[in-house]
């Protein structure tokens, strides 16, 4: 949501704190630098508390309360730990067992 306001569209899930990067098949170093810069700006503003994240939550009666409850315990450390634990760790574990 904050990334999208800055021109970066990413995929995420309301039910798992996971950010998915889906770059095009052809991407330049400059585009990667811009992407990393936007993500850095957004995470910095969240860490400082300068953005009111709750205003971007869904307003419908089904997913709105769920997202609000999930975000009450928001922490960048928890977010990055969960991102690490959901895919790279699982893939590394799978690769180790198959190799």
Short mmCIF file of C-alpha atoms in Angstrom, two decimals:
data_model
loop_
_atom_site.label_atom_id
_atom_site.label_comp_id
_atom_site.label_asym_id
_atom_site.label_seq_id
_atom_site.Cartn_x
_atom_site.Cartn_y
_atom_site.Cartn_z
CA UNK A 1 0.00 0.00 0.00
CA UNK A 2 2.73 2.45 0.91
CA UNK A 3 4.94 0.99 -1.81
CA UNK A 4 2.13 1.30 -4.32
CA UNK A 5 1.76 5.00 -3.53
CA UNK A 6 5.42 5.35 -4.53
CA UNK A 7 4.95 3.40 -7.78
CA UNK A 8 6.06 -0.07 -6.66
CA UNK A 9 3.46 -2.81 -6.96
CA UNK A 10 4.12 -5.93 -4.90
CA UNK A 11 2.03 -8.96 -4.07
CA UNK A 12 1.14 -9.72 -0.47
CA UNK A 13 -1.23 -11.84 1.53
CA UNK A 14 -3.64 -10.66 4.21
CA UNK A 15 -3.38 -13.99 5.99
CA UNK A 16 0.41 -14.42 6.08
CA UNK A 17 2.88 -11.57 6.56
CA UNK A 18 4.67 -12.38 3.30
CA UNK A 19 5.85 -10.05 0.56
CA UNK A 20 6.33 -11.61 -2.85
CA UNK A 21 8.63 -10.02 -5.38
CA UNK A 22 7.67 -10.87 -8.93
CA UNK A 23 10.09 -9.00 -11.21
CA UNK A 24 9.68 -8.99 -14.98
CA UNK A 25 11.83 -11.35 -17.02
CA UNK A 26 14.01 -8.42 -18.04
CA UNK A 27 14.96 -6.01 -15.26
CA UNK A 28 17.75 -3.43 -15.15
CA UNK A 29 20.10 -2.66 -12.28
CA UNK A 30 18.57 0.83 -12.09
CA UNK A 31 15.07 -0.65 -11.65
CA UNK A 32 16.34 -2.91 -8.86
CA UNK A 33 17.97 0.10 -7.15
CA UNK A 34 14.70 2.05 -7.37
CA UNK A 35 12.78 -0.91 -5.93
CA UNK A 36 15.18 -1.34 -3.01
CA UNK A 37 15.06 2.42 -2.36
CA UNK A 38 11.25 2.44 -2.22
CA UNK A 39 11.16 -0.55 0.13
CA UNK A 40 13.80 1.08 2.34
CA UNK A 41 11.79 4.33 2.49
CA UNK A 42 8.58 2.49 3.37
CA UNK A 43 10.18 0.32 6.07
CA UNK A 44 11.93 3.38 7.53
CA UNK A 45 8.66 5.33 7.72
CA UNK A 46 6.94 2.34 9.36
CA UNK A 47 9.75 1.98 11.86
CA UNK A 48 9.57 5.69 12.75
CA UNK A 49 5.82 5.45 13.09
CA UNK A 50 5.31 8.34 10.65
CA UNK A 51 2.65 6.45 8.67
CA UNK A 52 -0.72 5.38 10.02
CA UNK A 53 -0.81 1.84 8.65
CA UNK A 54 -4.34 1.12 9.84
CA UNK A 55 -5.88 3.57 7.36
CA UNK A 56 -4.85 1.23 4.53
CA UNK A 57 -6.56 -1.83 6.03
CA UNK A 58 -9.66 -3.22 4.31
CA UNK A 59 -12.85 -1.60 5.50
CA UNK A 60 -15.20 -4.53 4.80
CA UNK A 61 -16.75 -6.41 7.72
CA UNK A 62 -15.15 -9.76 6.92
CA UNK A 63 -11.43 -9.15 6.48
CA UNK A 64 -11.23 -5.68 8.10
CA UNK A 65 -11.42 -6.87 11.74
CA UNK A 66 -9.02 -9.74 11.02
CA UNK A 67 -6.41 -7.42 9.50
CA UNK A 68 -6.86 -4.86 12.28
CA UNK A 69 -6.25 -7.52 14.93
CA UNK A 70 -3.23 -8.84 13.04
CA UNK A 71 -1.71 -5.34 12.76
CA UNK A 72 -2.16 -4.45 16.43
CA UNK A 73 0.86 -6.62 17.14
CA UNK A 74 2.87 -5.23 14.19
CA UNK A 75 6.65 -5.33 14.52
CA UNK A 76 9.26 -5.06 11.78
CA UNK A 77 11.32 -7.74 13.49
CA UNK A 78 8.35 -10.13 13.52
CA UNK A 79 7.54 -9.27 9.91
CA UNK A 80 11.05 -9.98 8.62
CA UNK A 81 11.35 -13.12 10.76
CA UNK A 82 8.07 -14.40 9.31
CA UNK A 83 9.14 -13.53 5.76
CA UNK A 84 12.37 -15.46 6.31
CA UNK A 85 10.60 -18.41 7.87
CA UNK A 86 7.87 -18.81 5.25
CA UNK A 87 9.75 -19.39 2.04
CA UNK A 88 13.57 -19.30 1.97
CA UNK A 89 13.92 -21.44 5.06
CA UNK A 90 11.43 -23.99 3.74
CA UNK A 91 13.08 -24.09 0.31
CA UNK A 92 16.56 -24.46 1.77
CA UNK A 93 15.30 -27.32 3.94
CA UNK A 94 13.73 -29.01 0.91
CA UNK A 95 16.88 -28.57 -1.16
CA UNK A 96 19.04 -30.07 1.58
CA UNK A 97 16.86 -33.18 1.76
CA UNK A 98 16.88 -33.71 -2.02
CA UNK A 99 20.60 -33.11 -2.58
#
